[in-house]
XYZ file of C-alpha atoms in Angstrom:
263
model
C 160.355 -83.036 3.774
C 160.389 -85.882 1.617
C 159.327 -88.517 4.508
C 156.803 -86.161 5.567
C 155.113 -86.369 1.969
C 156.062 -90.739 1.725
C 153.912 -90.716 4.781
C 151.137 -88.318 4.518
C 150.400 -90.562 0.936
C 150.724 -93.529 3.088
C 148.368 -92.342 5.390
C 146.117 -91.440 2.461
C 146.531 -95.142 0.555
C 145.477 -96.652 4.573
C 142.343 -94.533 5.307
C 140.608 -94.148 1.790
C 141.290 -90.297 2.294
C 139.226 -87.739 0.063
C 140.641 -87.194 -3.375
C 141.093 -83.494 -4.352
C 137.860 -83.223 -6.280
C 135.820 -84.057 -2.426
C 138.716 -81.626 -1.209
C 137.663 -78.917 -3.698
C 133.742 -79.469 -3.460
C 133.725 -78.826 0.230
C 136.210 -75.939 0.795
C 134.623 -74.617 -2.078
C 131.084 -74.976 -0.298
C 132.047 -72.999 2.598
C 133.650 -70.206 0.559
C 130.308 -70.066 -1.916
C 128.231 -70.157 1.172
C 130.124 -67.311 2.595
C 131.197 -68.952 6.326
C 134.826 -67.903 5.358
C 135.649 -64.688 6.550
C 137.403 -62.524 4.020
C 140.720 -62.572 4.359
C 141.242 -65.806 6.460
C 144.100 -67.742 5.585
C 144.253 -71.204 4.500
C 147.335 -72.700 5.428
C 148.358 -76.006 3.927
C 149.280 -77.722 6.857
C 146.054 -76.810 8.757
C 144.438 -77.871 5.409
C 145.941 -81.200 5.148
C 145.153 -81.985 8.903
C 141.437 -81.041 8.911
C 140.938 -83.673 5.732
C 143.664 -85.934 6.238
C 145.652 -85.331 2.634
C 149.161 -84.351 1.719
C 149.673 -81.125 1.562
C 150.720 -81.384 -2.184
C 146.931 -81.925 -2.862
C 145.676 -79.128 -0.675
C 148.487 -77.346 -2.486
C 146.736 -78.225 -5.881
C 143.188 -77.583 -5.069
C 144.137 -74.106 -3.360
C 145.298 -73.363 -6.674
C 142.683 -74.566 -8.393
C 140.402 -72.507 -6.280
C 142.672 -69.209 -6.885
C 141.890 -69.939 -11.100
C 138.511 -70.298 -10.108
C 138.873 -66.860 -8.481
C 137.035 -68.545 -5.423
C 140.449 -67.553 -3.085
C 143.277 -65.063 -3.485
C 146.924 -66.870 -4.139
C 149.748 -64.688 -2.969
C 153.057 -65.361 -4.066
C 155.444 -66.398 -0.776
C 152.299 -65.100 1.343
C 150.126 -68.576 0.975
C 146.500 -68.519 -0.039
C 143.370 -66.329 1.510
C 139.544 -66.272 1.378
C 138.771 -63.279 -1.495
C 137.107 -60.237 -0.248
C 134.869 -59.692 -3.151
C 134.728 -56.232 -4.357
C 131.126 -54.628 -4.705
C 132.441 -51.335 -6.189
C 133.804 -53.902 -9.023
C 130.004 -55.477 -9.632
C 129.156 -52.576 -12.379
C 131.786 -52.902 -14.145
C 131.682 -56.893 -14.536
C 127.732 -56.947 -14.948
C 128.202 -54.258 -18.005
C 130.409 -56.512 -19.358
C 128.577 -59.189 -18.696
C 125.251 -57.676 -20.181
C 127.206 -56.670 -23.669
C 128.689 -60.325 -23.957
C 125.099 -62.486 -23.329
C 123.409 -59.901 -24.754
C 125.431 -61.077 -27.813
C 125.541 -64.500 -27.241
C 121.553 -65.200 -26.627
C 120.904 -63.018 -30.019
C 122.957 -65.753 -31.652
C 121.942 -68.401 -30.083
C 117.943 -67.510 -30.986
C 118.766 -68.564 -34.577
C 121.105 -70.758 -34.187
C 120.303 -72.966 -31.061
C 119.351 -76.780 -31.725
C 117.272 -79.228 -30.649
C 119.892 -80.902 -28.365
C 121.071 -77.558 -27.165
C 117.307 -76.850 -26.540
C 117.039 -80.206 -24.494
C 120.243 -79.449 -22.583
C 119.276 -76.032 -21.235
C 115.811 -77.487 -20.218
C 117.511 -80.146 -18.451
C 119.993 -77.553 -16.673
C 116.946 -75.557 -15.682
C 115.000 -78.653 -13.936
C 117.813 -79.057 -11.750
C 117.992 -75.375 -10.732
C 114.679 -75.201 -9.707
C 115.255 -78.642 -8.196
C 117.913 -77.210 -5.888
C 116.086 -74.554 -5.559
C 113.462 -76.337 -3.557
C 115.771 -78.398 -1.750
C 117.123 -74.905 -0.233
C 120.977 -76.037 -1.348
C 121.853 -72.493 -1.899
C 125.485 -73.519 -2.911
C 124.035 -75.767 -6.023
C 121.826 -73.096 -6.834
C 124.974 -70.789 -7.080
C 126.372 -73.186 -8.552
C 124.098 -74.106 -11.653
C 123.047 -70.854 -12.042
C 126.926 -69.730 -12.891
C 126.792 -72.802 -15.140
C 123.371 -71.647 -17.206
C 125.496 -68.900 -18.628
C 128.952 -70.616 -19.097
C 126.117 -73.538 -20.958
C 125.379 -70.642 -23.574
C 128.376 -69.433 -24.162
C 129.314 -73.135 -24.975
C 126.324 -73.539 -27.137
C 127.432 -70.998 -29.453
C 130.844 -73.599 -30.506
C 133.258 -70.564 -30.062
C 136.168 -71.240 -27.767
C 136.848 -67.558 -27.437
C 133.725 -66.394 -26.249
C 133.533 -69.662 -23.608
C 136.818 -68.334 -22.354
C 135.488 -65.124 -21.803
C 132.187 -66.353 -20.299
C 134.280 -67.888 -17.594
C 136.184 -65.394 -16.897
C 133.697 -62.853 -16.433
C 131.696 -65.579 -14.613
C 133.955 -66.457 -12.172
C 134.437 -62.888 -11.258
C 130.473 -62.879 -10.403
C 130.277 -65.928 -8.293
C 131.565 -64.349 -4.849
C 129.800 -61.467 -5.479
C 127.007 -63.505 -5.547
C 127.994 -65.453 -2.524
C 128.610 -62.731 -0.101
C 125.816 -59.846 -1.652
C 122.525 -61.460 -3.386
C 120.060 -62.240 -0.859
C 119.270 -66.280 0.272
C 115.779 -65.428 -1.094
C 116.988 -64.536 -4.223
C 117.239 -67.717 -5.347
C 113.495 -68.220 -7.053
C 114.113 -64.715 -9.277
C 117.426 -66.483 -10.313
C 115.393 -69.688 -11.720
C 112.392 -67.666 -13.003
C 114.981 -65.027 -15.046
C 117.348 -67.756 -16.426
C 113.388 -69.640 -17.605
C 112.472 -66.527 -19.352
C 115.714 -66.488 -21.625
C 114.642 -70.145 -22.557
C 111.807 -69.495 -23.693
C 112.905 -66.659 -25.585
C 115.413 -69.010 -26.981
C 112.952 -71.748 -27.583
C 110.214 -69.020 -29.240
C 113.860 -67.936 -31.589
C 112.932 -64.561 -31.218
C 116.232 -62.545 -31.026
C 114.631 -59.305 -29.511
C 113.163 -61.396 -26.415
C 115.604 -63.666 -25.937
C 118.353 -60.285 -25.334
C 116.260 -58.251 -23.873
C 115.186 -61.325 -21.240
C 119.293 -61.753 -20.610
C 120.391 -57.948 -20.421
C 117.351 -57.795 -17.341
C 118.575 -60.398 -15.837
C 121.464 -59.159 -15.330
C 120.650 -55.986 -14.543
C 118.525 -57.096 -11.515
C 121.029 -59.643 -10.147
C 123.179 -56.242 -10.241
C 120.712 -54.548 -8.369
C 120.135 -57.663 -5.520
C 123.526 -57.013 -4.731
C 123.850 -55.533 -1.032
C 126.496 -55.952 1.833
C 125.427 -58.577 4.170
C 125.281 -57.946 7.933
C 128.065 -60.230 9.218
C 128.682 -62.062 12.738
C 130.084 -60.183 15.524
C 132.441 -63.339 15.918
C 132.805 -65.856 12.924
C 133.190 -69.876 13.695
C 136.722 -70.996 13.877
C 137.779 -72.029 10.780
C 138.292 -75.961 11.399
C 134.616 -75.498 12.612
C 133.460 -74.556 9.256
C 135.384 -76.743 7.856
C 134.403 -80.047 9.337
C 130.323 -78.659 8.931
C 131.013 -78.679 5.530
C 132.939 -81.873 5.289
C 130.046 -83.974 7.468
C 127.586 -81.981 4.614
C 129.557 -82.914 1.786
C 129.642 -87.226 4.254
C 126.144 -87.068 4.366
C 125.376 -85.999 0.444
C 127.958 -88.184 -1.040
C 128.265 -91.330 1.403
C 131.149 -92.800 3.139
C 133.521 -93.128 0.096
C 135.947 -90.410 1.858
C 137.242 -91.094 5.756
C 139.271 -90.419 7.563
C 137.303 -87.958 10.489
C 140.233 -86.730 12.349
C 139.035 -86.269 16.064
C 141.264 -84.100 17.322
C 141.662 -80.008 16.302
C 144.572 -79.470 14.359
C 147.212 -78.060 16.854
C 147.203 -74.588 14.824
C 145.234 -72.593 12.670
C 147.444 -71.619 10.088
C 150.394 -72.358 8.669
């Protein structure tokens, strides 16, 4: 075992292979943009061999992604792609609606002028993703609008709990809220600024507990391919993507298909 790992970080020191944060951005790409099936395991072996890493790093971004609630961990079972719950979604967005609800009717008194200039900054580049069409950045930043209040208000408690409840969300998101959904997303989280930046306490939480409520609402089951992609498929789509965006920092591009598909 211990060769194995002395050469797999070798082979990582020769080919300039991705560091765990490219790791994590891509698998966590295909998971956002729902190409994983629910339920598919991701072995560590078949891991390491699709982006040519040890399998101690896949082993630390699969955990990573299992905080992030992104993937299930199991416990001498490996990890899996989550099957997000819609039954759960009223329960989370109640929560969710009684938190920001809170948080935005502080923060319309409170906010400053470099909080001010950071939400208007996090909002140009959601409507700039927006038009690209990168639906995974747009999950992405909009996730981050809220977790950027809850920060404003300086209270490590209630940023805890904003990522918690948060991370819950983002999968239901991923697999229920419509592509086209995107555009409400940006216009919503822009009406909560303004309430913010007009400091009127009324607007601002009744612009938030909407919001929330109609994401809610978006939320349907999505019609599903007869017969998903293999997973090393996905995987290496996503990985070109994530070549392409981000330049040829990360190589290795292993040719051949990994001889199995889990481990």
């Amino acid at each position: 075992m211990r060769g194995e790992a002395d050469r797999a970080v070798a082979m990582e020191a020769e080919t300039g292979a991705l560091d765990e944060a490219a790791v994590h951005a891509v698998l966590a790409r295909a998971l956002l943009d729902g190409r994983i099936p629910a339920g598919t395991k991701l072995g560590e072996h078949f891991l390491a061999e699709i982006f040519g890493v040890s399998r101690e790093r896949v082993r630390k971004v699969l955990h990573r992604l299992g905080h992030e609630r992104l993937i299930t961990v199991e416990k001498n079972r490996g990890a899996f792609a989550i099957a997000p719950d819609l039954e759960e979604a009223r329960t989370v967005y109640e929560a969710r609606r009684i938190l920001e609800g809170g948080i935005v009717g502080h923060l319309a008194t409170a906010l400053d002028d470099a909080g001010e200039a950071r939400l208007a900054a996090h909002i140009a580049a959601e409507e700039a993703a927006m038009a690209a069409g990168d639906r995974f950045t747009s999950i992405r930043l909009s996730a981050e609008f809220h977790t950027i209040l809850a920060d404003l208000t300086g209270n490590p408690l209630i940023r805890r709990q904003m990522q918690e409840l948060v991370a819950r969300t983002m999968m239901l998101v991923a697999f229920f809220e419509p592509d086209t959904s995107v555009a409400c997303q940006c216009a919503e989280h822009r009406a909560v600024f303004r309430a913010l930046g007009g400091r009127s306490r009324a607007q601002a939480v009744r612009a938030m507990t909407t919001h929330l409520s109609l994401v809610e609402t978006r939320l349907r089951p999505r019609v599903c391919e007869a017969v998903p992609p293999p997973l090393d498929e996905v995987l290496r789509d996503a990985l070109a993507l994530w070549r392409t965006r981000n330049g040829p920092a990360a190589r290795p591009d292993p040719a051949r298909r990994p001889s199995g598909l889990a481990s």
